[in-house]
Structure formats: C-alpha cells, structure tokens
Amino acid sequence: MRAKWFAVPFAIAVLATGCGGSTDKATTGGTGGGDKAPTIALFLPESKTTRYEAFDKPLFEAKVRALCADCKLLYSNADQDAAKQQQQVEAALTQGADVLVLDAVDAAAVAPLVNQAKQKKVPVIAYDRLISGIGYDYFVSFNNVRVGEMQGQALLDALNKNGTTDKGQVVMINGATTDPSSADYKKGAHNVLDGKVKVGREFDTPDWSPDKAQQEMEQSITALGRDQIVGVLSANDGMAGGAIAAMKRAGYDPTLPITGQDAELAAVQRILTGEQYMTIYLDIRSEAEKSAELAVSVGRGEKPSATTKVNNGTADIPSFLLDPVAVTADKVKDTIVKDGFYKAADICKDEAAAACAKAGIS
C-alpha cells in the first residue's frame, strides 16, 4: 500500500538559497529525542523538473526541523552539472556534514564522492536515484520498474480504447542516461509494450530536457509521418509538455495519448483538459520525509532497519521503495486533490476550470 502522509505547511520549511547552496540552523527547541544535533546536507540534481525546488527541498527540510530543531541544514542544487555537484559535496564535507543525502546528477560517476564520505565516516543516503559502483548506507526511492510498467499499460489502454493499437507506431521519449532510474522506467515500459505495439522512434533525452523532447517529437513526426504515430510514451511530465508542443505545432487536435510522471501542476491541468493522458503520481512527501527521518537517525549514530535491499551492481543497499500511483483524469480528485498535493483552487484555473467542474473538483 502507498504510504500515507499529512500536510506540513510549506512556509516553515523554506530556507534562503544562494548560488552554491544554503545553510540554516534553528535556534529554539531540542533535538527531538537525542543529544546529538547532526549537520545534514541535501543535494538535488536540477531545477528544470518542478518537483525538486517546489516539493523535495521544502518537505525534507520541514521534516528535519520537526525531528531535530537544532540540526544544521546544508542545501545545494547542481543545476544538472556533475562537476558542480562534486564541488558542492566536497564543500559540505569540509563544512563538517554528518550525513549526505544525495540525488546524483550522474549516479554512475559519484562513487569517488561516496568514497570520500566513507573515509570521513559520513553516512550516505542515495535519494531518488540509485548510486552505483560502491556500497553505502541507504537508498530511498520508488519502484521505478513499476513506474515504467504503469506508463506502458496506461498508453496501451488508451490505444486499445481508441482502436489504434495496431494502426500505427508509438514514440518513446525516455529520460537521461545519467539517471539510472531512466533505465528502470524504460525497462518497465518495454515489459508492457513489446510485442503489442510497434515503437517507431525511441530517444534517451539528455538532462530530461523538455526542449530536447520537443525536438525529438518533431523529428519523429517528420521521419514517421504525421498520420503514422498513434501514441507517445514520455517518461516524465516536463518532456510530455515538450512533446505536446510539437504535436500542436504539427496540427494534432486532439493531441495523441501521452504519458508522464511527477504530477506537475501543468500536467495535471493538461490531463483534465485532455491534452495529456496520464501521469505517475509519486508521493514525494513520503520520500522526502522518510529520507529526512533516516538522515536524522543515522546522524545520531542509529542504524534503522530497511524494508528491502536493492543491488546496485556492487553491493546490496538497504532500501525503502515507495509505491507509485497512475493518475488519469478520473483519478485526479481522489489522489492528487484528496492528498492535498495541490489545492483544487491551484488546479482549476483558466482552461482547466471547466474541466474541473466536469470532474467534480471544486
């Protein structure tokens, strides 16, 4: 079952952010159950995807503060620059970080950074993306193969509903190869689609860039022919937005069934208005809060028991894997709105207002 959570006001969580990162230390209250207040460093990979700055960062910070008011927080966003992230991690270690929570820009290339932390006896929690090539303390993420399977099944369901499963080809717009989650999403999607639909074009999209996804979709329309494409498997919402822009420019009305992930606000609105077929709703609150709990705990010298282990090619990493949820227009009200991920007032604006009324969202 998907983990449940309760609302935490974002206002208490926002910290000042500079170019290289930010620091904050609460000045009131105790440590919430221990006599050590560790310094916790959070590293996020980029800001093009809305979730990181809007959700992951403030939710993580709010949970740390709730558990350990005296904990010191260090924060950095690498802006999709692996070299910048290396500098940020090394700076945090120099500043005395007791725990690293690392969402790697290039998860296959950060083993030397993890090794630096190990040499200083600083625990490492891989956040969202599985770091490979070295053993470390914990991994917190979602069941990523299952994400891809849900996307593939949703697209197949839409094609079957439209009667177009065997009438043309689909385009697959996958994520960046530097993100190991991308391979899992791709694997899951192929698990469902292979043998049932023809994949006409498939791309691995650098930086998860919506602009590059738009170019990839434009290339596909030119190469395959406008009437030969029946659906699009997009690995996330940002790239779906780029692909939809390409479809609109090519005159698709309505746009083709297209998948997504992250439940970005613009994507939820597109789903309600019919431009996007579905998204994968990730309970980012549970992911961020579980990681914060782990960070505080291991920072105090504790060793929590994980729920499973994931092999990263070198070691079995103690892990917590959360369940994704597939959301189509008829499920927005009972998932995203019900959970408070977005308020109805935030969703039901402009073109989405009439669609919200139709879906019973108010």
Short mmCIF file of C-alpha atoms in Angstrom, two decimals:
data_model
loop_
_atom_site.label_atom_id
_atom_site.label_comp_id
_atom_site.label_asym_id
_atom_site.label_seq_id
_atom_site.Cartn_x
_atom_site.Cartn_y
_atom_site.Cartn_z
CA MET A 1 0.00 0.00 0.00
CA ARG A 2 1.09 3.56 -0.68
CA ALA A 3 2.45 5.38 2.34
CA LYS A 4 0.13 7.97 3.86
CA TRP A 5 1.15 11.45 4.92
CA PHE A 6 -0.23 14.58 6.47
CA ALA A 7 0.10 18.17 5.36
CA VAL A 8 3.07 20.20 6.59
CA PRO A 9 2.90 23.94 5.96
CA PHE A 10 5.48 24.87 3.37
CA ALA A 11 6.08 28.28 4.89
CA ILE A 12 8.00 26.86 7.83
CA ALA A 13 10.28 24.93 5.50
CA VAL A 14 11.65 27.48 3.08
CA LEU A 15 15.28 28.39 3.60
CA ALA A 16 17.30 31.11 1.93
CA THR A 17 19.10 29.77 -1.10
CA GLY A 18 22.28 31.10 -2.68
CA CYS A 19 24.12 30.15 -5.82
CA GLY A 20 26.07 27.33 -4.23
CA GLY A 21 23.59 26.29 -1.57
CA SER A 22 22.21 27.41 1.76
CA THR A 23 22.60 26.78 5.45
CA ASP A 24 20.15 27.13 8.29
CA LYS A 25 20.10 26.26 11.95
CA ALA A 26 17.11 26.52 14.21
CA THR A 27 17.67 28.41 17.42
CA THR A 28 14.87 27.05 19.57
CA GLY A 29 13.80 23.67 20.85
CA GLY A 30 15.68 20.45 21.47
CA THR A 31 16.85 17.70 19.21
CA GLY A 32 13.62 15.71 19.43
CA GLY A 33 14.83 12.63 21.24
CA GLY A 34 18.62 12.56 21.03
CA ASP A 35 21.52 14.55 22.42
CA LYS A 36 23.29 14.99 19.09
CA ALA A 37 22.18 17.55 16.51
CA PRO A 38 23.88 16.48 13.28
CA THR A 39 24.66 18.60 10.25
CA ILE A 40 22.64 17.20 7.34
CA ALA A 41 23.48 18.00 3.72
CA LEU A 42 20.87 17.60 0.94
CA PHE A 43 21.96 17.62 -2.69
CA LEU A 44 19.41 17.79 -5.52
CA PRO A 45 20.34 17.39 -9.19
CA GLU A 46 18.49 20.09 -11.12
CA SER A 47 15.69 22.63 -11.18
CA LYS A 48 14.13 22.12 -14.63
CA THR A 49 11.88 19.48 -13.11
CA THR A 50 9.44 21.35 -10.88
CA ARG A 51 9.35 18.84 -8.05
CA TYR A 52 12.84 19.38 -6.64
CA GLU A 53 12.59 23.00 -5.55
CA ALA A 54 8.82 23.05 -5.04
CA PHE A 55 8.45 19.80 -3.09
CA ASP A 56 11.53 17.70 -2.29
CA LYS A 57 13.57 20.50 -0.73
CA PRO A 58 10.94 22.17 1.49
CA LEU A 59 9.38 18.85 2.56
CA PHE A 60 12.76 17.37 3.50
CA GLU A 61 13.77 20.48 5.42
CA ALA A 62 10.45 20.72 7.25
CA LYS A 63 10.68 17.12 8.43
CA VAL A 64 14.25 17.55 9.64
CA ARG A 65 13.21 20.62 11.62
CA ALA A 66 10.25 18.78 13.12
CA LEU A 67 12.51 15.95 14.29
CA CYS A 68 15.58 17.94 15.21
CA ALA A 69 15.15 21.65 15.77
CA ASP A 70 18.88 22.13 16.40
CA CYS A 71 20.06 20.24 13.34
CA LYS A 72 22.02 22.25 10.83
CA LEU A 73 20.88 22.02 7.22
CA LEU A 74 23.10 22.43 4.17
CA TYR A 75 21.40 22.55 0.76
CA SER A 76 22.72 22.58 -2.81
CA ASN A 77 21.20 22.20 -6.28
CA ALA A 78 23.64 21.20 -9.02
CA ASP A 79 21.63 22.55 -11.99
CA GLN A 80 22.32 19.32 -13.89
CA ASP A 81 26.10 19.89 -13.64
CA ALA A 82 28.02 16.88 -12.30
CA ALA A 83 31.19 18.90 -11.74
CA LYS A 84 29.24 21.50 -9.77
CA GLN A 85 27.70 18.78 -7.63
CA GLN A 86 31.15 17.37 -6.90
CA GLN A 87 32.26 20.77 -5.62
CA GLN A 88 29.10 21.06 -3.53
CA VAL A 89 29.59 17.65 -1.88
CA GLU A 90 33.25 18.31 -1.17
CA ALA A 91 32.36 21.71 0.32
CA ALA A 92 29.76 20.11 2.59
CA LEU A 93 32.26 17.54 3.82
CA THR A 94 34.71 20.35 4.53
CA GLN A 95 31.99 22.18 6.46
CA GLY A 96 31.55 19.15 8.70
CA ALA A 97 28.43 17.47 7.31
CA ASP A 98 27.50 14.42 9.38
CA VAL A 99 25.14 12.91 6.77
CA LEU A 100 24.88 13.26 2.98
CA VAL A 101 21.50 12.86 1.26
CA LEU A 102 22.49 12.72 -2.39
CA ASP A 103 20.34 12.80 -5.52
CA ALA A 104 23.15 12.43 -8.02
CA VAL A 105 23.32 14.25 -11.34
CA ASP A 106 25.32 11.31 -12.71
CA ALA A 107 24.67 8.35 -10.46
CA ALA A 108 27.26 6.22 -12.24
CA ALA A 109 30.06 8.72 -11.60
CA VAL A 110 29.71 9.72 -7.94
CA ALA A 111 31.36 6.68 -6.36
CA PRO A 112 34.52 8.72 -5.63
CA LEU A 113 32.41 11.25 -3.72
CA VAL A 114 30.75 8.48 -1.73
CA ASN A 115 34.22 7.08 -1.02
CA GLN A 116 35.35 10.48 0.30
CA ALA A 117 32.38 10.44 2.66
CA LYS A 118 33.14 6.88 3.77
CA GLN A 119 36.73 7.83 4.54
CA LYS A 120 35.38 10.55 6.83
CA LYS A 121 32.85 8.08 8.30
CA VAL A 122 29.97 10.18 6.96
CA PRO A 123 26.87 8.11 6.10
CA VAL A 124 25.38 8.46 2.61
CA ILE A 125 21.71 8.15 1.69
CA ALA A 126 21.05 7.87 -2.04
CA TYR A 127 17.90 9.87 -2.70
CA ASP A 128 15.61 9.00 -5.61
CA ARG A 129 18.45 7.75 -7.84
CA LEU A 130 20.43 4.59 -7.14
CA ILE A 131 24.16 5.30 -6.95
CA SER A 132 26.25 2.54 -8.50
CA GLY A 133 29.83 1.32 -8.17
CA ILE A 134 30.16 1.42 -4.39
CA GLY A 135 28.39 0.36 -1.21
CA TYR A 136 26.74 2.92 1.07
CA ASP A 137 24.16 3.19 3.82
CA TYR A 138 20.63 3.61 2.40
CA PHE A 139 18.58 4.16 -0.74
CA VAL A 140 15.14 5.82 -0.74
CA SER A 141 13.09 5.90 -3.93
CA PHE A 142 10.09 4.47 -5.75
CA ASN A 143 9.68 1.15 -7.52
CA ASN A 144 10.96 2.53 -10.80
CA VAL A 145 10.38 -0.52 -12.99
CA ARG A 146 6.78 -0.45 -11.79
CA VAL A 147 6.58 3.23 -12.83
CA GLY A 148 7.51 2.27 -16.39
CA GLU A 149 5.07 -0.62 -16.39
CA MET A 150 2.26 1.69 -15.30
CA GLN A 151 3.13 4.17 -18.03
CA GLY A 152 3.27 1.43 -20.64
CA GLN A 153 -0.04 -0.09 -19.51
CA ALA A 154 -1.77 3.30 -19.46
CA LEU A 155 -0.62 4.02 -23.01
CA LEU A 156 -1.69 0.56 -24.15
CA ASP A 157 -5.11 1.06 -22.51
CA ALA A 158 -5.54 4.38 -24.33
CA LEU A 159 -4.56 2.85 -27.68
CA ASN A 160 -6.94 -0.07 -27.16
CA LYS A 161 -9.72 2.35 -26.27
CA ASN A 162 -9.04 4.35 -29.43
CA GLY A 163 -8.76 1.21 -31.55
CA THR A 164 -5.32 2.28 -32.76
CA THR A 165 -3.05 -0.32 -31.14
CA ASP A 166 -2.19 -1.91 -34.48
CA LYS A 167 -2.86 1.13 -36.66
CA GLY A 168 0.50 2.87 -36.34
CA GLN A 169 3.59 3.40 -34.25
CA VAL A 170 4.45 4.92 -30.89
CA VAL A 171 7.29 7.26 -29.95
CA MET A 172 9.22 6.63 -26.73
CA ILE A 173 10.84 9.63 -25.06
CA ASN A 174 12.96 8.29 -22.21
CA GLY A 175 14.96 10.20 -19.61
CA ALA A 176 18.66 10.95 -19.30
CA THR A 177 21.12 8.06 -19.39
CA THR A 178 22.99 9.61 -16.46
CA ASP A 179 19.96 8.85 -14.29
CA PRO A 180 19.78 5.09 -13.53
CA SER A 181 16.06 5.43 -12.88
CA SER A 182 15.63 6.10 -16.60
CA ALA A 183 16.76 2.59 -17.45
CA ASP A 184 14.25 1.18 -14.99
CA TYR A 185 11.40 3.27 -16.41
CA LYS A 186 12.36 2.17 -19.91
CA LYS A 187 12.58 -1.47 -18.88
CA GLY A 188 9.16 -1.36 -17.28
CA ALA A 189 7.56 0.29 -20.30
CA HIS A 190 9.09 -2.25 -22.68
CA ASN A 191 7.89 -5.06 -20.39
CA VAL A 192 4.35 -3.99 -21.26
CA LEU A 193 4.62 -2.62 -24.80
CA ASP A 194 6.95 -5.09 -26.52
CA GLY A 195 5.04 -7.41 -28.81
CA LYS A 196 1.87 -5.34 -28.53
CA VAL A 197 2.79 -2.10 -30.30
CA LYS A 198 5.44 -1.01 -32.75
CA VAL A 199 7.95 1.52 -31.44
CA GLY A 200 8.79 3.75 -34.40
CA ARG A 201 11.27 6.06 -32.67
CA GLU A 202 12.91 5.93 -29.24
CA PHE A 203 15.11 8.53 -27.56
CA ASP A 204 17.21 8.89 -24.43
CA THR A 205 16.79 12.59 -23.62
CA PRO A 206 19.79 14.48 -22.19
CA ASP A 207 19.04 16.32 -18.94
CA TRP A 208 15.37 15.29 -19.10
CA SER A 209 15.04 18.46 -21.19
CA PRO A 210 11.53 19.47 -22.35
CA ASP A 211 13.11 21.44 -25.20
CA LYS A 212 15.02 18.38 -26.41
CA ALA A 213 11.87 16.28 -26.06
CA GLN A 214 10.07 18.73 -28.31
CA GLN A 215 12.83 18.38 -30.89
CA GLU A 216 12.68 14.59 -30.63
CA MET A 217 8.95 14.61 -31.21
CA GLU A 218 9.30 16.95 -34.18
CA GLN A 219 11.94 14.62 -35.66
CA SER A 220 9.63 11.65 -35.15
CA ILE A 221 6.71 13.33 -36.89
CA THR A 222 8.94 14.18 -39.83
CA ALA A 223 10.52 10.72 -40.03
CA LEU A 224 7.44 8.55 -39.47
CA GLY A 225 4.74 10.72 -40.94
CA ARG A 226 2.09 12.64 -39.08
CA ASP A 227 -0.64 10.02 -39.51
CA GLN A 228 1.55 7.04 -38.62
CA ILE A 229 2.04 7.94 -34.93
CA VAL A 230 -0.70 6.78 -32.55
CA GLY A 231 0.77 7.47 -29.10
CA VAL A 232 3.74 8.72 -27.07
CA LEU A 233 5.45 7.19 -24.06
CA SER A 234 7.05 10.10 -22.20
CA ALA A 235 8.98 9.26 -19.04
CA ASN A 236 8.01 12.48 -17.22
CA ASP A 237 5.66 15.44 -17.36
CA GLY A 238 8.21 18.04 -18.39
CA MET A 239 9.14 16.11 -21.52
CA ALA A 240 5.47 15.38 -22.15
CA GLY A 241 4.93 19.14 -22.26
CA GLY A 242 7.65 19.45 -24.89
CA ALA A 243 6.20 16.62 -26.97
CA ILE A 244 2.71 18.12 -26.74
CA ALA A 245 4.06 21.46 -28.00
CA ALA A 246 5.48 19.62 -31.02
CA MET A 247 2.17 17.87 -31.64
CA LYS A 248 0.25 21.14 -31.52
CA ARG A 249 2.66 22.72 -34.00
CA ALA A 250 2.13 19.74 -36.29
CA GLY A 251 -1.64 20.21 -36.16
CA TYR A 252 -2.68 17.31 -33.92
CA ASP A 253 -6.13 18.10 -32.49
CA PRO A 254 -6.67 16.41 -30.14
CA THR A 255 -3.12 15.51 -29.22
CA LEU A 256 -2.09 11.86 -29.15
CA PRO A 257 -2.32 9.82 -25.93
CA ILE A 258 0.83 10.62 -23.96
CA THR A 259 2.11 9.54 -20.56
CA GLY A 260 4.04 11.43 -17.89
CA GLN A 261 5.39 11.33 -14.37
CA ASP A 262 5.71 13.63 -11.32
CA ALA A 263 2.16 15.08 -11.30
CA GLU A 264 3.43 18.55 -12.17
CA LEU A 265 0.68 21.16 -11.87
CA ALA A 266 0.70 21.98 -15.59
CA ALA A 267 0.49 18.26 -16.38
CA VAL A 268 -2.49 17.74 -14.05
CA GLN A 269 -4.25 20.60 -15.84
CA ARG A 270 -3.38 19.08 -19.23
CA ILE A 271 -4.78 15.73 -18.11
CA LEU A 272 -8.07 17.33 -17.10
CA THR A 273 -8.35 19.23 -20.39
CA GLY A 274 -7.44 16.16 -22.44
CA GLU A 275 -4.04 17.17 -23.78
CA GLN A 276 -2.15 14.58 -21.70
CA TYR A 277 -3.49 11.13 -20.93
CA MET A 278 -1.91 10.36 -17.55
CA THR A 279 0.85 10.97 -15.07
CA ILE A 280 2.56 8.93 -12.41
CA TYR A 281 1.85 10.44 -9.02
CA LEU A 282 4.82 9.93 -6.75
CA ASP A 283 4.23 10.54 -3.08
CA ILE A 284 7.20 12.87 -2.86
CA ARG A 285 6.21 13.83 0.67
CA SER A 286 6.74 10.25 1.86
CA GLU A 287 10.05 10.01 0.00
CA ALA A 288 11.36 13.30 1.38
CA GLU A 289 10.15 12.67 4.91
CA LYS A 290 11.49 9.10 5.04
CA SER A 291 14.87 10.40 3.88
CA ALA A 292 14.79 13.14 6.50
CA GLU A 293 13.96 10.62 9.22
CA LEU A 294 16.86 8.44 8.11
CA ALA A 295 19.24 11.39 7.96
CA VAL A 296 18.44 12.48 11.50
CA SER A 297 18.61 8.93 12.79
CA VAL A 298 21.93 7.94 11.20
CA GLY A 299 23.33 11.36 12.04
CA ARG A 300 22.75 10.47 15.68
CA GLY A 301 24.56 7.17 15.23
CA GLU A 302 21.49 4.96 14.91
CA LYS A 303 21.06 2.18 12.33
CA PRO A 304 17.40 1.87 11.25
CA SER A 305 16.28 -1.36 9.59
CA ALA A 306 15.39 -1.06 5.91
CA THR A 307 12.34 -2.72 4.36
CA THR A 308 14.25 -4.28 1.44
CA LYS A 309 17.60 -4.31 -0.38
CA VAL A 310 18.48 -3.19 -3.90
CA ASN A 311 21.60 -4.40 -5.68
CA ASN A 312 23.47 -1.56 -7.37
CA GLY A 313 25.90 -3.84 -9.20
CA THR A 314 28.42 -3.72 -6.38
CA ALA A 315 26.51 -4.16 -3.14
CA ASP A 316 23.05 -4.80 -1.72
CA ILE A 317 21.90 -1.40 -0.50
CA PRO A 318 19.42 -1.25 2.41
CA SER A 319 16.40 0.42 0.82
CA PHE A 320 12.96 1.90 1.21
CA LEU A 321 10.91 1.68 -2.01
CA LEU A 322 7.58 3.51 -2.20
CA ASP A 323 4.67 2.67 -4.50
CA PRO A 324 3.78 4.91 -7.48
CA VAL A 325 0.17 5.68 -8.49
CA ALA A 326 -1.11 6.02 -12.06
CA VAL A 327 -3.44 9.03 -12.42
CA THR A 328 -5.81 9.69 -15.32
CA ALA A 329 -8.44 12.44 -15.41
CA ASP A 330 -10.97 10.38 -13.45
CA LYS A 331 -8.49 9.80 -10.61
CA VAL A 332 -7.17 13.33 -10.03
CA LYS A 333 -9.83 14.15 -7.42
CA ASP A 334 -9.30 11.02 -5.32
CA THR A 335 -5.49 11.11 -5.37
CA ILE A 336 -3.73 14.41 -6.01
CA VAL A 337 -6.50 16.64 -4.65
CA LYS A 338 -7.55 14.34 -1.81
CA ASP A 339 -3.96 14.05 -0.58
CA GLY A 340 -3.50 17.81 -0.67
CA PHE A 341 -0.66 17.60 -3.17
CA TYR A 342 -2.34 20.55 -4.89
CA LYS A 343 -5.36 22.55 -3.85
CA ALA A 344 -8.34 22.49 -6.18
CA ALA A 345 -8.03 26.28 -6.46
CA ASP A 346 -4.50 25.91 -7.84
CA ILE A 347 -5.57 23.38 -10.46
CA CYS A 348 -8.91 24.81 -11.54
CA LYS A 349 -7.72 27.93 -13.33
CA ASP A 350 -8.19 29.26 -16.84
CA GLU A 351 -8.78 26.44 -19.34
CA ALA A 352 -8.82 23.84 -16.58
CA ALA A 353 -11.79 25.43 -14.76
CA ALA A 354 -14.48 23.84 -16.93
CA ALA A 355 -12.66 20.50 -16.90
CA CYS A 356 -12.51 20.61 -13.09
CA ALA A 357 -16.27 21.14 -12.91
CA LYS A 358 -16.79 18.17 -15.20
CA ALA A 359 -14.53 16.04 -12.99
CA GLY A 360 -16.29 17.18 -9.81
CA ILE A 361 -13.24 19.05 -8.49
CA SER A 362 -14.01 22.22 -6.59
#
